[in-house]
């Protein structure tokens, strides 16, 4: 089972930007359809974005603000997040699309 490690989260002000990374040494992200999902306290896991054979896809809530990409040479999946809103706060995970996350995630907190 591949071990995915997320990083890049933090606390930012409304309107700020963050880039999340998901690293997996030896894992080729282009071989799978991969997603970023997030979870806020008391809420179910929310799918955010995916990248794979069908291309890049985004939840309506983040389309135009978030951008997913991958770098097979670096064995890393990214999520560029711009114009952040308080409702973007949560624990962000990378996972194979459709699978439950099993990694630790990285926390994003957006506040005024």
Coordinates of N, CA and C in Angstrom, one line a residue:
X1 N 0.8 -1.2 0.0 CA 0.0 0.0 0.0 C 0.9 1.2 0.0
X2 N 0.6 2.2 -0.9 CA 1.4 3.4 -1.0 C 1.2 4.3 0.2
X3 N 2.3 4.9 0.7 CA 2.2 5.8 1.8 C 2.2 7.2 1.3
X4 N 1.1 8.0 1.5 CA 1.0 9.3 1.0 C 1.2 10.3 2.2
X5 N 2.0 11.3 2.0 CA 2.3 12.3 3.0 C 2.0 13.7 2.6
X6 N 1.0 14.3 3.2 CA 0.6 15.6 2.8 C 1.4 16.7 3.6
X7 N 1.5 17.8 3.0 CA 2.2 18.9 3.7 C 1.8 20.2 3.0
X8 N 2.2 21.3 3.7 CA 1.9 22.7 3.1 C 0.7 23.4 3.7
X9 N 0.0 22.8 4.6 CA -1.1 23.5 5.2 C -0.6 24.6 6.2
X10 N -1.5 25.3 6.7 CA -1.2 26.4 7.6 C -2.3 27.3 7.9
X11 N -2.1 28.4 8.5 CA -3.1 29.4 8.8 C -2.8 30.6 7.9
X12 N -3.9 31.0 7.2 CA -3.8 32.1 6.3 C -5.0 33.0 6.4
X13 N -4.9 34.3 6.0 CA -6.0 35.2 6.0 C -6.9 35.0 4.8
X14 N -8.1 35.4 5.0 CA -9.1 35.4 3.8 C -8.4 36.0 2.6
X15 N -8.5 35.4 1.5 CA -8.0 35.9 0.3 C -6.6 35.4 0.0
X16 N -6.0 34.7 1.0 CA -4.6 34.3 0.8 C -4.5 33.0 0.0
X17 N -3.3 32.5 -0.2 CA -3.0 31.3 -1.0 C -2.1 30.3 -0.2
X18 N -2.3 29.1 -0.6 CA -1.5 28.0 -0.1 C -1.3 27.0 -1.2
X19 N -0.2 26.3 -1.1 CA 0.0 25.2 -2.0 C 0.3 23.9 -1.2
X20 N -0.6 23.0 -1.3 CA -0.5 21.7 -0.6 C 0.3 20.7 -1.5
X21 N 1.1 19.9 -0.8 CA 1.8 18.8 -1.5 C 1.5 17.5 -0.9
X22 N 1.5 16.5 -1.8 CA 1.3 15.1 -1.4 C 2.4 14.3 -2.0
X23 N 3.3 13.8 -1.1 CA 4.5 13.1 -1.6 C 4.4 11.6 -1.4
X24 N 4.9 10.8 -2.3 CA 4.9 9.4 -2.2 C 6.1 8.8 -3.0
X25 N 7.2 8.7 -2.3 CA 8.4 8.2 -3.0 C 8.2 6.9 -3.8
X26 N 8.5 7.0 -5.1 CA 8.4 5.8 -5.9 C 7.0 5.6 -6.5
X27 N 6.1 6.4 -6.2 CA 4.7 6.3 -6.6 C 4.5 7.3 -7.8
X28 N 3.9 6.7 -8.9 CA 3.7 7.5 -10.1 C 2.2 7.9 -10.1
X29 N 2.0 9.2 -9.8 CA 0.6 9.7 -9.6 C -0.2 9.6 -11.0
X30 N 0.6 9.7 -12.1 CA -0.1 9.7 -13.4 C -0.7 8.3 -13.7
X31 N -0.3 7.3 -12.9 CA -0.9 5.9 -13.1 C -2.3 5.8 -12.5
X32 N -2.7 6.7 -11.7 CA -4.0 6.6 -11.1 C -4.8 8.0 -11.2
X33 N -6.1 7.9 -11.0 CA -6.9 9.1 -10.8 C -6.8 9.4 -9.4
X34 N -6.3 10.6 -9.1 CA -6.0 11.0 -7.7 C -6.8 12.2 -7.4
X35 N -7.2 12.3 -6.1 CA -8.0 13.4 -5.6 C -7.5 14.1 -4.4
X36 N -7.9 15.3 -4.2 CA -7.8 15.9 -2.9 C -9.2 16.0 -2.3
X37 N -9.3 15.7 -1.0 CA -10.5 15.7 -0.3 C -10.2 16.5 1.0
X38 N -11.3 17.0 1.6 CA -11.1 17.7 2.9 C -12.2 17.4 3.8
X39 N -11.9 17.6 5.1 CA -12.9 17.3 6.2 C -12.9 18.4 7.2
X40 N -14.0 19.0 7.5 CA -14.1 20.0 8.6 C -14.8 19.3 9.8
X41 N -14.5 19.8 11.0 CA -15.1 19.2 12.2 C -16.7 19.1 12.1
X42 N -17.2 17.9 12.3 CA -18.6 17.7 12.3 C -19.2 17.5 10.9
X43 N -18.4 17.6 9.9 CA -18.9 17.5 8.5 C -18.3 16.2 7.8
X44 N -19.0 15.7 6.8 CA -18.5 14.6 6.1 C -17.3 15.0 5.2
X45 N -16.6 14.0 4.8 CA -15.5 14.3 3.8 C -16.0 14.9 2.5
X46 N -15.4 15.9 2.1 CA -15.8 16.6 0.8 C -14.8 16.5 -0.2
X47 N -15.2 16.0 -1.4 CA -14.2 15.9 -2.5 C -14.0 17.3 -3.0
X48 N -12.7 17.6 -3.3 CA -12.3 18.9 -3.7 C -11.9 19.0 -5.2
X49 N -11.0 18.1 -5.6 CA -10.4 18.1 -6.9 C -9.9 16.8 -7.3
X50 N -9.8 16.5 -8.6 CA -9.2 15.2 -9.0 C -8.4 15.5 -10.3
X51 N -7.5 14.6 -10.6 CA -6.7 14.6 -11.8 C -6.4 13.2 -12.3
X52 N -6.6 13.0 -13.6 CA -6.4 11.7 -14.1 C -6.7 11.6 -15.6
X53 N -7.1 10.5 -16.1 CA -7.3 10.3 -17.5 C -8.4 11.3 -18.1
X54 N -9.4 11.5 -17.3 CA -10.5 12.5 -17.7 C -10.0 13.9 -17.7
X55 N -8.9 14.2 -17.2 CA -8.4 15.5 -17.0 C -8.6 16.0 -15.5
X56 N -8.5 17.3 -15.3 CA -8.7 17.8 -14.0 C -10.1 18.2 -13.8
X57 N -10.6 17.9 -12.6 CA -12.0 18.2 -12.2 C -12.0 18.8 -10.9
X58 N -13.0 19.7 -10.6 CA -13.1 20.5 -9.4 C -14.5 20.5 -8.9
X59 N -14.6 20.6 -7.6 CA -15.9 20.8 -6.9 C -16.3 22.3 -7.3
X60 N -17.6 22.5 -7.4 CA -18.1 23.8 -7.7 C -17.6 24.9 -6.8
X61 N -17.4 24.5 -5.5 CA -17.1 25.4 -4.5 C -15.6 25.9 -4.6
X62 N -14.8 25.2 -5.4 CA -13.4 25.7 -5.5 C -13.0 25.9 -7.0
X63 N -13.9 25.7 -7.9 CA -13.5 25.8 -9.3 C -13.1 27.3 -9.6
X64 N -12.0 27.5 -10.3 CA -11.5 28.8 -10.6 C -10.6 29.3 -9.5
X65 N -10.5 28.7 -8.4 CA -9.6 29.2 -7.3 C -8.6 28.1 -7.0
X66 N -8.9 26.9 -7.1 CA -7.9 25.8 -6.8 C -7.5 25.1 -8.1
X67 N -6.2 24.6 -8.1 CA -5.7 24.0 -9.3 C -4.9 22.8 -8.8
X68 N -5.2 21.6 -9.4 CA -4.5 20.4 -9.0 C -3.5 20.1 -10.1
X69 N -2.4 19.5 -9.7 CA -1.3 19.2 -10.6 C -0.5 18.0 -10.0
X70 N 0.3 17.4 -10.9 CA 1.2 16.3 -10.4 C 2.5 16.4 -11.1
X71 N 3.5 15.9 -10.4 CA 4.9 15.8 -11.0 C 5.4 14.5 -10.7
X72 N 5.4 13.6 -11.7 CA 5.9 12.3 -11.6 C 7.3 12.2 -11.3
X73 N 8.1 13.1 -11.8 CA 9.5 13.1 -11.5 C 9.8 13.3 -10.0
X74 N 9.0 14.1 -9.4 CA 9.1 14.4 -8.0 C 8.2 13.5 -7.1
X75 N 7.4 12.7 -7.8 CA 6.5 11.8 -7.1 C 5.6 12.6 -6.1
X76 N 5.0 13.7 -6.6 CA 4.3 14.6 -5.8 C 3.0 15.1 -6.5
X77 N 2.0 15.2 -5.7 CA 0.7 15.8 -6.2 C 0.5 17.1 -5.5
X78 N 0.0 18.1 -6.2 CA -0.1 19.4 -5.6 C -1.6 19.9 -5.7
X79 N -1.9 20.8 -4.8 CA -3.1 21.6 -4.8 C -2.8 23.0 -4.6
X80 N -2.9 23.8 -5.6 CA -2.7 25.3 -5.5 C -4.0 25.9 -5.1
X81 N -4.1 26.6 -4.0 CA -5.3 27.2 -3.5 C -5.2 28.7 -3.4
X82 N -6.0 29.4 -4.1 CA -6.0 30.8 -4.1 C -7.3 31.4 -3.6
X83 N -7.3 32.7 -3.3 CA -8.5 33.4 -2.8 C -9.2 32.5 -1.8
X84 N -8.5 32.1 -0.8 CA -9.1 31.2 0.2 C -10.2 31.9 1.0
X85 N -11.1 31.1 1.4 CA -12.3 31.5 2.2 C -12.3 30.7 3.5
X86 N -13.0 31.3 4.5 CA -13.1 30.5 5.8 C -13.7 29.1 5.6
X87 N -14.6 28.9 4.7 CA -15.2 27.6 4.4 C -14.3 26.6 3.8
X88 N -13.1 27.1 3.4 CA -12.1 26.2 2.8 C -11.2 25.6 4.0
X89 N -11.5 26.0 5.2 CA -10.7 25.4 6.3 C -11.1 24.0 6.5
X90 N -10.1 23.2 6.9 CA -10.3 21.8 7.1 C -9.0 21.0 7.0
X91 N -9.1 19.7 7.2 CA -8.0 18.8 7.1 C -8.0 18.2 5.6
X92 N -7.0 18.5 4.9 CA -6.9 18.1 3.5 C -6.1 16.8 3.3
X93 N -6.6 15.9 2.6 CA -6.0 14.6 2.3 C -5.9 14.4 0.8
X94 N -4.8 13.7 0.4 CA -4.8 13.2 -1.0 C -5.1 11.7 -0.9
X95 N -5.7 11.2 -2.0 CA -6.1 9.8 -2.0 C -6.4 9.4 -3.4
X96 N -6.4 8.1 -3.7 CA -6.9 7.6 -5.0 C -8.4 8.0 -5.0
X97 N -8.8 8.5 -6.2 CA -10.2 8.9 -6.3 C -11.1 7.8 -5.9
X98 N -12.1 8.1 -5.1 CA -13.0 7.1 -4.6 C -12.7 6.4 -3.4
X99 N -11.4 6.5 -3.0 CA -10.9 5.7 -1.8 C -11.0 6.6 -0.5
X100 N -11.2 6.0 0.6 CA -11.1 6.8 1.8 C -9.7 7.1 2.2
X101 N -9.4 8.3 2.6 CA -8.0 8.7 3.0 C -7.6 7.9 4.2
X102 N -6.3 7.5 4.1 CA -5.7 6.7 5.2 C -4.4 7.5 5.7
X103 N -4.1 8.6 5.1 CA -3.0 9.4 5.6 C -3.3 10.4 6.7
X104 N -2.3 11.2 7.1 CA -2.6 12.1 8.2 C -3.2 13.4 7.8
X105 N -3.0 13.8 6.5 CA -3.6 15.0 6.1 C -2.8 16.2 6.5
X106 N -3.2 17.4 6.0 CA -2.6 18.7 6.4 C -3.7 19.7 6.7
X107 N -3.5 20.4 7.8 CA -4.6 21.3 8.2 C -4.5 22.7 7.5
X108 N -5.6 23.2 7.1 CA -5.7 24.5 6.5 C -6.7 25.3 7.3
X109 N -6.3 26.5 7.8 CA -7.2 27.3 8.5 C -7.2 28.7 7.9
X110 N -8.4 29.2 7.5 CA -8.5 30.5 6.9 C -9.4 31.4 7.8
X111 N -8.8 32.5 8.2 CA -9.5 33.4 9.1 C -9.2 34.8 8.7
X112 N -10.0 35.7 9.3 CA -9.9 37.1 9.0 C -8.8 37.7 9.9

